[in-house]
PDB file of C-alpha atoms in Angstrom:
ATOM      1  CA  MET A   1     -94.165 210.834 131.949  1.00 51.00           C
ATOM      2  CA  LYS A   2     -93.562 210.251 128.225  1.00 51.00           C
ATOM      3  CA  LYS A   3     -93.696 206.495 128.819  1.00 53.00           C
ATOM      4  CA  THR A   4     -97.101 206.727 130.436  1.00 52.00           C
ATOM      5  CA  ILE A   5     -98.522 208.701 127.546  1.00 52.00           C
ATOM      6  CA  ILE A   6     -97.027 206.118 125.089  1.00 54.00           C
ATOM      7  CA  LEU A   7     -98.517 203.330 127.047  1.00 55.00           C
ATOM      8  CA  VAL A   8    -101.935 204.907 126.721  1.00 54.00           C
ATOM      9  CA  LEU A   9    -101.541 205.161 122.946  1.00 53.00           C
ATOM     10  CA  LEU A  10    -100.536 201.487 122.783  1.00 58.00           C
ATOM     11  CA  ILE A  11    -103.540 200.483 125.035  1.00 55.00           C
ATOM     12  CA  SER A  12    -105.718 202.646 122.667  1.00 53.00           C
ATOM     13  CA  LEU A  13    -104.375 200.773 119.669  1.00 53.00           C
ATOM     14  CA  ILE A  14    -104.821 197.214 121.036  1.00 53.00           C
ATOM     15  CA  CYS A  15    -108.101 197.720 122.681  1.00 50.00           C
ATOM     16  CA  GLY A  16    -109.870 197.961 119.499  1.00 47.00           C
ATOM     17  CA  LEU A  17    -109.893 194.142 119.452  1.00 45.00           C
ATOM     18  CA  VAL A  18    -112.771 193.057 121.746  1.00 42.00           C
ATOM     19  CA  GLY A  19    -115.385 190.434 122.222  1.00 40.00           C
ATOM     20  CA  CYS A  20    -118.481 189.197 124.319  1.00 43.00           C
ATOM     21  CA  ASN A  21    -120.360 186.323 126.161  1.00 42.00           C
ATOM     22  CA  LYS A  22    -121.182 182.955 124.502  1.00 41.00           C
ATOM     23  CA  ASN A  23    -124.045 183.899 122.111  1.00 59.00           C
ATOM     24  CA  ASP A  24    -123.073 187.556 122.218  1.00 68.00           C
ATOM     25  CA  LEU A  25    -119.456 186.711 121.482  1.00 65.00           C
ATOM     26  CA  ALA A  26    -120.489 184.817 118.217  1.00 70.00           C
ATOM     27  CA  VAL A  27    -122.413 187.855 117.059  1.00 77.00           C
ATOM     28  CA  TYR A  28    -119.698 190.268 118.175  1.00 74.00           C
ATOM     29  CA  ASN A  29    -116.835 188.261 116.753  1.00 74.00           C
ATOM     30  CA  GLU A  30    -118.485 188.078 113.396  1.00 82.00           C
ATOM     31  CA  ALA A  31    -118.995 191.762 113.428  1.00 84.00           C
ATOM     32  CA  ILE A  32    -115.259 192.241 114.229  1.00 78.00           C
ATOM     33  CA  LYS A  33    -114.260 190.138 111.258  1.00 82.00           C
ATOM     34  CA  LYS A  34    -116.735 191.879 108.964  1.00 91.00           C
ATOM     35  CA  THR A  35    -115.807 195.348 110.067  1.00 89.00           C
ATOM     36  CA  ASP A  36    -112.090 194.457 109.615  1.00 85.00           C
ATOM     37  CA  ALA A  37    -112.765 193.156 106.104  1.00 88.00           C
ATOM     38  CA  ILE A  38    -114.351 196.548 104.918  1.00 93.00           C
ATOM     39  CA  LYS A  39    -112.706 197.382 101.536  1.00 94.00           C
ATOM     40  CA  LYS A  40    -113.963 200.908 101.164  1.00 96.00           C
ATOM     41  CA  GLY A  41    -115.837 203.609 103.354  1.00 96.00           C
ATOM     42  CA  GLN A  42    -114.926 206.199 105.958  1.00 97.00           C
ATOM     43  CA  MET A  43    -114.067 206.086 109.637  1.00 95.00           C
ATOM     44  CA  SER A  44    -113.020 208.347 112.477  1.00 95.00           C
ATOM     45  CA  CYS A  45    -111.201 207.910 115.819  1.00 94.00           C
ATOM     46  CA  ASP A  46    -111.215 210.555 118.560  1.00 95.00           C
ATOM     47  CA  ILE A  47    -108.894 210.008 121.524  1.00 92.00           C
ATOM     48  CA  ASN A  48    -109.069 212.345 124.522  1.00 92.00           C
ATOM     49  CA  ILE A  49    -106.529 211.928 127.473  1.00 89.00           C
ATOM     50  CA  GLU A  50    -106.819 213.958 130.756  1.00 90.00           C
ATOM     51  CA  ASN A  51    -103.963 213.824 133.191  1.00 86.00           C
ATOM     52  CA  GLU A  52    -103.939 214.759 136.751  1.00 86.00           C
ATOM     53  CA  LEU A  53    -100.443 215.912 137.674  1.00 82.00           C
ATOM     54  CA  ASP A  54     -98.499 216.076 140.968  1.00 79.00           C
ATOM     55  CA  GLU A  55     -97.456 219.746 140.428  1.00 77.00           C
ATOM     56  CA  GLU A  56     -95.928 219.961 143.853  1.00 78.00           C
ATOM     57  CA  GLU A  57     -93.114 217.640 142.780  1.00 73.00           C
ATOM     58  CA  MET A  58     -92.532 219.518 139.637  1.00 76.00           C
ATOM     59  CA  THR A  59     -89.613 221.776 138.640  1.00 80.00           C
ATOM     60  CA  ALA A  60     -90.310 225.300 137.196  1.00 80.00           C
ATOM     61  CA  GLU A  61     -89.538 223.880 133.646  1.00 79.00           C
ATOM     62  CA  GLU A  62     -91.895 220.916 134.267  1.00 76.00           C
ATOM     63  CA  LEU A  63     -94.581 223.251 135.338  1.00 76.00           C
ATOM     64  CA  LYS A  64     -94.020 225.428 132.199  1.00 76.00           C
ATOM     65  CA  ASN A  65     -94.530 222.393 129.975  1.00 74.00           C
ATOM     66  CA  ALA A  66     -97.288 220.758 132.044  1.00 75.00           C
ATOM     67  CA  ARG A  67    -100.180 222.506 130.167  1.00 75.00           C
ATOM     68  CA  TYR A  68     -99.209 220.628 127.166  1.00 78.00           C
ATOM     69  CA  ILE A  69    -100.070 217.209 128.676  1.00 79.00           C
ATOM     70  CA  LYS A  70    -102.923 217.990 131.066  1.00 84.00           C
ATOM     71  CA  LYS A  71    -105.291 217.530 128.059  1.00 87.00           C
ATOM     72  CA  ILE A  72    -104.410 215.694 124.957  1.00 88.00           C
ATOM     73  CA  ARG A  73    -106.520 215.022 121.928  1.00 91.00           C
ATOM     74  CA  ALA A  74    -105.760 213.055 118.775  1.00 91.00           C
ATOM     75  CA  ALA A  75    -108.431 212.793 116.004  1.00 93.00           C
ATOM     76  CA  ILE A  76    -108.400 211.111 112.795  1.00 93.00           C
ATOM     77  CA  SER A  77    -111.034 211.060 109.958  1.00 95.00           C
ATOM     78  CA  MET A  78    -110.540 209.079 106.767  1.00 95.00           C
ATOM     79  CA  LYS A  79    -111.956 207.827 103.589  1.00 96.00           C
ATOM     80  CA  TYR A  80    -110.452 204.919 101.915  1.00 95.00           C
ATOM     81  CA  ASP A  81    -110.742 202.331  99.091  1.00 96.00           C
ATOM     82  CA  TRP A  82    -108.193 199.561  99.536  1.00 93.00           C
ATOM     83  CA  GLU A  83    -109.223 197.814  96.262  1.00 94.00           C
ATOM     84  CA  LYS A  84    -107.901 201.007  94.435  1.00 95.00           C
ATOM     85  CA  ASP A  85    -105.134 201.645  96.943  1.00 93.00           C
ATOM     86  CA  LYS A  86    -106.457 205.067  97.875  1.00 95.00           C
ATOM     87  CA  LEU A  87    -106.853 206.856 101.215  1.00 94.00           C
ATOM     88  CA  ILE A  88    -106.978 210.415 102.527  1.00 95.00           C
ATOM     89  CA  SER A  89    -106.761 210.945 106.237  1.00 94.00           C
ATOM     90  CA  ASN A  90    -107.217 214.198 107.999  1.00 94.00           C
ATOM     91  CA  ASN A  91    -105.273 214.141 111.440  1.00 91.00           C
ATOM     92  CA  TYR A  92    -105.330 216.413 114.379  1.00 91.00           C
ATOM     93  CA  LEU A  93    -103.197 216.462 117.558  1.00 86.00           C
ATOM     94  CA  ASN A  94    -103.734 218.988 120.362  1.00 88.00           C
ATOM     95  CA  PHE A  95    -101.431 219.295 123.357  1.00 83.00           C
ATOM     96  CA  GLY A  96    -103.039 221.588 125.952  1.00 79.00           C
ATOM     97  CA  GLY A  97    -104.359 223.917 123.316  1.00 81.00           C
ATOM     98  CA  LEU A  98    -101.435 223.712 120.909  1.00 81.00           C
ATOM     99  CA  GLY A  99    -102.801 222.020 117.798  1.00 84.00           C
ATOM    100  CA  TYR A 100    -101.294 220.500 114.742  1.00 84.00           C
ATOM    101  CA  ASP A 101    -102.993 219.323 111.515  1.00 88.00           C
ATOM    102  CA  SER A 102    -101.717 217.052 108.954  1.00 88.00           C
ATOM    103  CA  ILE A 103    -103.292 215.199 105.902  1.00 92.00           C
ATOM    104  CA  PHE A 104    -101.928 211.698 104.865  1.00 91.00           C
ATOM    105  CA  TYR A 105    -102.570 210.507 101.339  1.00 93.00           C
ATOM    106  CA  ILE A 106    -102.241 207.143  99.607  1.00 91.00           C
ATOM    107  CA  ASN A 107    -102.764 207.038  95.784  1.00 93.00           C
ATOM    108  CA  GLY A 108    -101.447 203.866  94.421  1.00 91.00           C
ATOM    109  CA  GLU A 109     -97.623 203.955  94.567  1.00 87.00           C
ATOM    110  CA  ASN A 110     -97.657 207.621  95.709  1.00 88.00           C
ATOM    111  CA  ILE A 111     -97.577 208.038  99.527  1.00 88.00           C
ATOM    112  CA  PHE A 112     -97.184 211.454 101.067  1.00 88.00           C
ATOM    113  CA  PHE A 113     -98.696 213.743 103.720  1.00 86.00           C
ATOM    114  CA  LYS A 114     -99.134 217.513 104.147  1.00 89.00           C
ATOM    115  CA  ILE A 115     -98.524 219.495 107.305  1.00 79.00           C
ATOM    116  CA  PRO A 116    -100.457 222.848 106.782  1.00 81.00           C
ATOM    117  CA  PHE A 117     -98.236 225.063 108.964  1.00 75.00           C
ATOM    118  CA  LEU A 118     -95.247 223.857 106.929  1.00 76.00           C
ATOM    119  CA  GLY A 119     -97.124 224.481 103.603  1.00 82.00           C
ATOM    120  CA  LYS A 120     -95.485 221.677 101.861  1.00 86.00           C
ATOM    121  CA  TYR A 121     -95.934 217.934 101.104  1.00 90.00           C
ATOM    122  CA  ILE A 122     -93.672 215.238 102.496  1.00 86.00           C
ATOM    123  CA  ASP A 123     -93.077 212.568  99.874  1.00 87.00           C
ATOM    124  CA  LEU A 124     -92.775 209.075 101.431  1.00 79.00           C
ATOM    125  CA  SER A 125     -93.097 207.075  98.302  1.00 78.00           C
ATOM    126  CA  ASN A 126     -89.437 205.951  98.197  1.00 69.00           C
ATOM    127  CA  ILE A 127     -89.266 204.798 101.831  1.00 59.00           C
ATOM    128  CA  GLN A 128     -92.852 203.695 102.598  1.00 47.00           C
ATOM    129  CA  ASN A 129     -93.905 200.085 101.814  1.00 49.00           C
ATOM    130  CA  LYS A 130     -97.739 200.246 101.566  1.00 44.00           C
ATOM    131  CA  ASN A 131     -97.863 196.627 102.454  1.00 43.00           C
ATOM    132  CA  GLN A 132     -96.271 197.572 105.865  1.00 44.00           C
ATOM    133  CA  GLU A 133     -98.211 200.576 106.648  1.00 54.00           C
ATOM    134  CA  SER A 134     -99.009 199.344 110.242  1.00 63.00           C
ATOM    135  CA  PRO A 135     -96.168 199.153 112.684  1.00 70.00           C
ATOM    136  CA  ILE A 136     -97.617 195.910 113.984  1.00 77.00           C
ATOM    137  CA  THR A 137     -97.981 192.644 111.917  1.00 81.00           C
ATOM    138  CA  LYS A 138    -101.294 190.901 111.286  1.00 78.00           C
ATOM    139  CA  GLU A 139     -99.954 187.900 112.991  1.00 88.00           C
ATOM    140  CA  THR A 140     -99.356 189.862 116.218  1.00 88.00           C
ATOM    141  CA  MET A 141    -102.750 191.457 116.146  1.00 84.00           C
ATOM    142  CA  LYS A 142    -104.308 188.058 115.614  1.00 84.00           C
ATOM    143  CA  LYS A 143    -102.589 186.762 118.859  1.00 89.00           C
ATOM    144  CA  ILE A 144    -103.660 189.742 120.856  1.00 87.00           C
ATOM    145  CA  SER A 145    -107.258 189.409 119.561  1.00 81.00           C
ATOM    146  CA  GLU A 146    -107.322 185.703 120.570  1.00 82.00           C
ATOM    147  CA  LYS A 147    -105.911 186.542 123.942  1.00 86.00           C
ATOM    148  CA  TRP A 148    -108.640 189.115 124.419  1.00 81.00           C
ATOM    149  CA  LEU A 149    -111.428 186.608 123.655  1.00 75.00           C
ATOM    150  CA  GLU A 150    -109.685 184.145 126.033  1.00 80.00           C
ATOM    151  CA  ILE A 151    -109.748 186.291 129.126  1.00 79.00           C
ATOM    152  CA  LEU A 152    -113.409 187.475 128.869  1.00 71.00           C
ATOM    153  CA  ARG A 153    -115.938 185.970 131.087  1.00 66.00           C
ATOM    154  CA  GLU A 154    -119.848 185.900 130.560  1.00 59.00           C
ATOM    155  CA  LYS A 155    -120.478 188.004 133.670  1.00 61.00           C
ATOM    156  CA  ASP A 156    -118.126 190.784 132.098  1.00 69.00           C
ATOM    157  CA  VAL A 157    -120.437 191.198 129.141  1.00 64.00           C
ATOM    158  CA  ALA A 158    -123.951 192.723 128.769  1.00 67.00           C
ATOM    159  CA  SER A 159    -125.926 192.754 125.523  1.00 73.00           C
ATOM    160  CA  GLY A 160    -128.332 195.745 125.590  1.00 73.00           C
ATOM    161  CA  GLU A 161    -131.521 196.733 123.761  1.00 78.00           C
ATOM    162  CA  LYS A 162    -131.686 197.829 120.187  1.00 87.00           C
ATOM    163  CA  ILE A 163    -131.380 201.603 119.881  1.00 87.00           C
ATOM    164  CA  LEU A 164    -131.536 204.236 117.179  1.00 89.00           C
ATOM    165  CA  LEU A 165    -128.006 205.616 116.807  1.00 89.00           C
ATOM    166  CA  THR A 166    -127.326 208.980 115.106  1.00 88.00           C
ATOM    167  CA  THR A 167    -124.562 208.502 112.631  1.00 88.00           C
ATOM    168  CA  ASP A 168    -123.131 210.227 109.520  1.00 87.00           C
ATOM    169  CA  ASP A 169    -125.319 207.878 107.520  1.00 88.00           C
ATOM    170  CA  GLY A 170    -128.469 209.199 109.409  1.00 89.00           C
ATOM    171  CA  GLU A 171    -130.418 207.371 112.010  1.00 91.00           C
ATOM    172  CA  VAL A 172    -129.376 203.772 112.170  1.00 92.00           C
ATOM    173  CA  LYS A 173    -130.929 200.743 114.175  1.00 92.00           C
ATOM    174  CA  ALA A 174    -128.075 199.111 116.269  1.00 93.00           C
ATOM    175  CA  LYS A 175    -127.594 196.837 119.153  1.00 91.00           C
ATOM    176  CA  GLN A 176    -125.338 197.823 122.166  1.00 91.00           C
ATOM    177  CA  PHE A 177    -122.738 195.479 123.622  1.00 87.00           C
ATOM    178  CA  THR A 178    -121.012 196.489 126.954  1.00 85.00           C
ATOM    179  CA  ILE A 179    -117.900 195.058 128.456  1.00 81.00           C
ATOM    180  CA  ASN A 180    -116.514 195.780 131.980  1.00 77.00           C
ATOM    181  CA  LEU A 181    -113.153 194.361 132.920  1.00 79.00           C
ATOM    182  CA  LYS A 182    -111.567 193.961 136.336  1.00 79.00           C
ATOM    183  CA  ASP A 183    -108.185 195.316 137.290  1.00 82.00           C
ATOM    184  CA  GLU A 184    -106.457 191.793 137.023  1.00 84.00           C
ATOM    185  CA  GLN A 185    -108.057 191.016 133.708  1.00 85.00           C
ATOM    186  CA  LEU A 186    -106.824 194.155 132.122  1.00 84.00           C
ATOM    187  CA  ARG A 187    -103.329 193.807 133.550  1.00 86.00           C
ATOM    188  CA  GLU A 188    -103.131 190.229 132.245  1.00 89.00           C
ATOM    189  CA  PHE A 189    -104.191 191.309 128.768  1.00 88.00           C
ATOM    190  CA  ILE A 190    -101.906 194.359 128.617  1.00 87.00           C
ATOM    191  CA  ASN A 191     -98.781 192.325 129.806  1.00 90.00           C
ATOM    192  CA  TYR A 192     -99.593 189.627 127.182  1.00 92.00           C
ATOM    193  CA  ALA A 193     -99.928 192.336 124.481  1.00 90.00           C
ATOM    194  CA  LEU A 194     -96.641 193.997 125.385  1.00 89.00           C
ATOM    195  CA  ASP A 195     -94.881 190.573 125.438  1.00 91.00           C
ATOM    196  CA  THR A 196     -96.352 189.771 122.006  1.00 92.00           C
ATOM    197  CA  LEU A 197     -95.390 193.155 120.642  1.00 88.00           C
ATOM    198  CA  GLU A 198     -91.762 192.571 121.968  1.00 86.00           C
ATOM    199  CA  GLU A 199     -91.698 189.452 119.626  1.00 89.00           C
ATOM    200  CA  ASP A 200     -92.767 191.345 116.680  1.00 87.00           C
ATOM    201  CA  GLU A 201     -89.569 192.537 114.712  1.00 85.00           C
ATOM    202  CA  ARG A 202     -91.538 195.102 112.712  1.00 81.00           C
ATOM    203  CA  PHE A 203     -92.882 196.780 115.963  1.00 79.00           C
ATOM    204  CA  SER A 204     -89.398 196.614 117.554  1.00 78.00           C
ATOM    205  CA  ASN A 205     -88.022 198.519 114.613  1.00 76.00           C
ATOM    206  CA  PHE A 206     -90.701 200.962 114.920  1.00 71.00           C
ATOM    207  CA  VAL A 207     -89.974 201.600 118.617  1.00 70.00           C
ATOM    208  CA  LYS A 208     -86.320 202.079 117.851  1.00 68.00           C
ATOM    209  CA  GLU A 209     -86.697 204.235 114.656  1.00 63.00           C
ATOM    210  CA  VAL A 210     -89.757 206.259 115.700  1.00 57.00           C
ATOM    211  CA  ILE A 211     -90.285 206.416 119.510  1.00 56.00           C
ATOM    212  CA  ILE A 212     -86.874 206.141 120.919  1.00 53.00           C
ATOM    213  CA  SER A 213     -84.867 208.230 118.355  1.00 53.00           C
ATOM    214  CA  SER A 214     -87.458 211.130 118.838  1.00 49.00           C
ATOM    215  CA  SER A 215     -86.326 212.090 122.162  1.00 51.00           C
ATOM    216  CA  ASP A 216     -82.992 212.476 123.921  1.00 54.00           C
ATOM    217  CA  ASP A 217     -84.287 211.210 127.322  1.00 52.00           C
ATOM    218  CA  MET A 218     -85.309 207.906 125.647  1.00 51.00           C
ATOM    219  CA  LYS A 219     -81.864 207.192 124.284  1.00 57.00           C
ATOM    220  CA  GLU A 220     -80.920 204.700 127.021  1.00 58.00           C
ATOM    221  CA  PHE A 221     -83.671 202.292 125.999  1.00 59.00           C
ATOM    222  CA  ASN A 222     -83.780 199.610 123.349  1.00 69.00           C
ATOM    223  CA  ALA A 223     -87.086 198.015 122.219  1.00 70.00           C
ATOM    224  CA  LYS A 224     -86.977 195.259 124.981  1.00 76.00           C
ATOM    225  CA  SER A 225     -86.184 197.538 127.812  1.00 76.00           C
ATOM    226  CA  PHE A 226     -88.699 200.188 126.596  1.00 72.00           C
ATOM    227  CA  LEU A 227     -91.471 197.593 126.656  1.00 78.00           C
ATOM    228  CA  ASP A 228     -90.251 196.125 129.964  1.00 80.00           C
ATOM    229  CA  SER A 229     -90.575 199.694 131.375  1.00 75.00           C
ATOM    230  CA  LEU A 230     -94.094 199.846 130.167  1.00 76.00           C
ATOM    231  CA  LYS A 231     -94.952 196.542 131.866  1.00 81.00           C
ATOM    232  CA  GLU A 232     -93.520 197.670 135.119  1.00 79.00           C
ATOM    233  CA  LEU A 233     -95.641 200.983 134.711  1.00 74.00           C
ATOM    234  CA  VAL A 234     -98.906 198.877 134.215  1.00 78.00           C
ATOM    235  CA  ASN A 235     -98.037 196.534 137.114  1.00 81.00           C
ATOM    236  CA  SER A 236     -97.269 199.304 139.497  1.00 80.00           C
ATOM    237  CA  SER A 237    -100.346 201.382 138.603  1.00 82.00           C
ATOM    238  CA  GLU A 238    -103.371 201.225 140.848  1.00 82.00           C
ATOM    239  CA  ASN A 239    -107.132 201.334 140.130  1.00 82.00           C
ATOM    240  CA  LEU A 240    -106.685 200.238 136.477  1.00 81.00           C
ATOM    241  CA  SER A 241    -110.111 199.967 134.927  1.00 81.00           C
ATOM    242  CA  PHE A 242    -111.646 199.588 131.491  1.00 84.00           C
ATOM    243  CA  LYS A 243    -115.138 200.025 130.019  1.00 85.00           C
ATOM    244  CA  TYR A 244    -116.278 199.293 126.447  1.00 89.00           C
ATOM    245  CA  ASP A 245    -119.462 199.824 124.453  1.00 92.00           C
ATOM    246  CA  ALA A 246    -120.026 198.757 120.881  1.00 91.00           C
ATOM    247  CA  PHE A 247    -122.899 199.375 118.506  1.00 94.00           C
ATOM    248  CA  ILE A 248    -123.608 196.871 115.789  1.00 93.00           C
ATOM    249  CA  ASP A 249    -126.070 197.565 113.014  1.00 93.00           C
ATOM    250  CA  ILE A 250    -128.468 195.281 111.209  1.00 92.00           C
ATOM    251  CA  ASP A 251    -125.894 194.523 108.601  1.00 94.00           C
ATOM    252  CA  ASN A 252    -123.598 193.213 111.420  1.00 92.00           C
ATOM    253  CA  TYR A 253    -120.982 196.020 111.101  1.00 94.00           C
ATOM    254  CA  LYS A 254    -119.552 197.538 114.222  1.00 93.00           C
ATOM    255  CA  ILE A 255    -120.416 201.226 113.464  1.00 95.00           C
ATOM    256  CA  GLU A 256    -119.288 202.761 116.728  1.00 95.00           C
ATOM    257  CA  GLU A 257    -117.373 201.754 119.784  1.00 93.00           C
ATOM    258  CA  ASN A 258    -116.538 203.857 122.910  1.00 94.00           C
ATOM    259  CA  ILE A 259    -113.539 202.877 125.175  1.00 91.00           C
ATOM    260  CA  GLY A 260    -112.895 204.252 128.546  1.00 90.00           C
ATOM    261  CA  ILE A 261    -109.651 203.589 130.487  1.00 86.00           C
ATOM    262  CA  SER A 262    -108.505 205.060 133.768  1.00 86.00           C
ATOM    263  CA  LEU A 263    -105.310 204.312 135.851  1.00 84.00           C
ATOM    264  CA  GLU A 264    -103.269 205.783 138.593  1.00 86.00           C
ATOM    265  CA  PRO A 265     -99.588 205.480 138.003  1.00 80.00           C
ATOM    266  CA  GLN A 266     -97.378 205.041 141.161  1.00 76.00           C
ATOM    267  CA  GLU A 267     -94.346 206.561 139.534  1.00 72.00           C
ATOM    268  CA  GLY A 268     -93.653 209.764 137.654  1.00 70.00           C
ATOM    269  CA  LYS A 269     -95.607 212.997 137.805  1.00 73.00           C
ATOM    270  CA  ILE A 270     -99.018 211.769 136.552  1.00 77.00           C
ATOM    271  CA  LYS A 271    -101.210 210.972 139.432  1.00 82.00           C
ATOM    272  CA  LYS A 272    -104.225 209.885 137.377  1.00 86.00           C
ATOM    273  CA  GLN A 273    -105.140 209.348 133.834  1.00 86.00           C
ATOM    274  CA  GLN A 274    -108.582 209.187 132.016  1.00 89.00           C
ATOM    275  CA  ILE A 275    -108.663 208.074 128.470  1.00 89.00           C
ATOM    276  CA  ASN A 276    -111.815 207.951 126.177  1.00 93.00           C
ATOM    277  CA  ILE A 277    -111.666 206.679 122.670  1.00 94.00           C
ATOM    278  CA  VAL A 278    -114.530 206.916 120.198  1.00 95.00           C
ATOM    279  CA  THR A 279    -114.328 205.120 116.702  1.00 94.00           C
ATOM    280  CA  LYS A 280    -116.962 205.202 114.017  1.00 95.00           C
ATOM    281  CA  HIS A 281    -117.536 203.620 110.634  1.00 96.00           C
ATOM    282  CA  TRP A 282    -119.919 204.827 107.990  1.00 96.00           C
ATOM    283  CA  ASN A 283    -120.430 204.996 104.125  1.00 96.00           C
ATOM    284  CA  ILE A 284    -119.544 201.381 104.293  1.00 96.00           C
ATOM    285  CA  GLU A 285    -118.677 199.636 100.978  1.00 96.00           C
ATOM    286  CA  LYS A 286    -119.942 202.765  98.939  1.00 95.00           C
ATOM    287  CA  GLU A 287    -117.878 204.493  96.149  1.00 96.00           C
ATOM    288  CA  GLN A 288    -115.621 207.049  97.598  1.00 96.00           C
ATOM    289  CA  LYS A 289    -114.524 210.301  95.867  1.00 96.00           C
ATOM    290  CA  PHE A 290    -110.965 211.224  96.279  1.00 96.00           C
ATOM    291  CA  GLU A 291    -109.180 214.615  95.174  1.00 95.00           C
ATOM    292  CA  PHE A 292    -105.468 214.340  95.340  1.00 95.00           C
ATOM    293  CA  PRO A 293    -103.132 217.370  95.109  1.00 92.00           C
ATOM    294  CA  SER A 294    -100.458 217.660  92.378  1.00 91.00           C
ATOM    295  CA  LEU A 295     -96.935 217.330  93.722  1.00 89.00           C
ATOM    296  CA  THR A 296     -94.318 219.581  92.262  1.00 89.00           C
ATOM    297  CA  LYS A 297     -90.500 220.217  93.121  1.00 86.00           C
ATOM    298  CA  GLU A 298     -91.512 223.573  94.645  1.00 87.00           C
ATOM    299  CA  ASN A 299     -94.259 222.254  97.071  1.00 89.00           C
ATOM    300  CA  THR A 300     -92.657 218.880  98.061  1.00 88.00           C
ATOM    301  CA  ILE A 301     -89.937 217.810 100.536  1.00 83.00           C
ATOM    302  CA  LYS A 302     -88.228 214.463 100.178  1.00 75.00           C
ATOM    303  CA  ALA A 303     -88.353 212.286 103.308  1.00 66.00           C
ATOM    304  CA  ASP A 304     -84.588 212.390 103.577  1.00 65.00           C
ATOM    305  CA  ASP A 305     -84.712 216.165 104.094  1.00 64.00           C
ATOM    306  CA  MET A 306     -87.517 216.114 106.779  1.00 60.00           C
ATOM    307  CA  ASN A 307     -85.203 216.317 109.760  1.00 55.00           C
ATOM    308  CA  SER A 308     -83.494 219.412 108.514  1.00 52.00           C
ATOM    309  CA  GLU A 309     -86.558 221.390 107.659  1.00 52.00           C
ATOM    310  CA  ILE A 310     -89.566 220.315 110.027  1.00 51.00           C
ATOM    311  CA  PRO A 311     -88.009 220.696 113.466  1.00 48.00           C
ATOM    312  CA  ILE A 312     -87.130 224.563 112.726  1.00 44.00           C
ATOM    313  CA  MET A 313     -90.787 225.104 111.571  1.00 44.00           C
ATOM    314  CA  PHE A 314     -92.098 223.135 114.626  1.00 45.00           C
ATOM    315  CA  ASP A 315     -90.045 225.096 117.000  1.00 47.00           C
ATOM    316  CA  GLU A 316     -91.076 228.467 115.569  1.00 44.00           C
ATOM    317  CA  LEU A 317     -94.753 227.472 115.842  1.00 44.00           C
ATOM    318  CA  GLN A 318     -94.395 226.344 119.401  1.00 46.00           C
ATOM    319  CA  ASN A 319     -92.503 229.711 120.315  1.00 49.00           C
ATOM    320  CA  ASN A 320     -95.218 231.682 118.649  1.00 47.00           C
ATOM    321  CA  GLU A 321     -97.882 229.849 120.701  1.00 48.00           C
ATOM    322  CA  GLU A 322     -96.052 230.696 123.939  1.00 49.00           C
TER     323      GLU A 322
END
């Protein structure tokens, strides 16, 4: 079950790289490059996952925990200025009504985040390399993006009419691009993406240090076997479908994209999944105002001390929710 959810999050991550038909492809490809090159602005990403579970096959303990995965939401809203090495990201996770907030900060060499229920800041400055914020290298993302453009066919793409889109910048004129992929195309893309991720040493380390080490029932995996299990899950799933809508403004920025993914795993306790992802960009290339908190010895936990303090607080919050 956890593998299926992690697979969805990986699909969500790599599916932000998309393209279109011959003329539309040129327009859209330019919009991708221009949007990826934004130096300062604001953006949000909202991921909603709904799982239909096979409750008849569940144990009493699994039924107790099932409510946490029936509906999952992850939301991020950030402002950034990469020329000044500044970012503030408000993050929210909700598992079946159990919600967790956090705020991530980058202020030059200082990198830290706050978990409100903990009431303290976690200082990552000594262990976080700001040039390696992403668990995936740019080279890997480039290969995945090129593969995406390669598998698209003209009939998969429709360029719509210009519309008036309501955004945080107000009413904006935009052109809609729609992509519908067939089952086999999506499988081909996801398998290639997982193979490419396996070759990425940085991502393999991320899988080992973050995903596998976070759960006792993942201990038997290494990075390769973990990714192989995800490929097996993809290839055994039925009715794998994908729909994508992008909205490009008159300045050729991709100001909104909507992704819909559905699949029916043939193993595990999840019968069907529906994933919807909405990403928005606004306030593009405009000056951003940042307010950073002051870190003190009293309100800060060093990264090395996280394991001893955070799990206790997390367990207490979960017990109170129940």
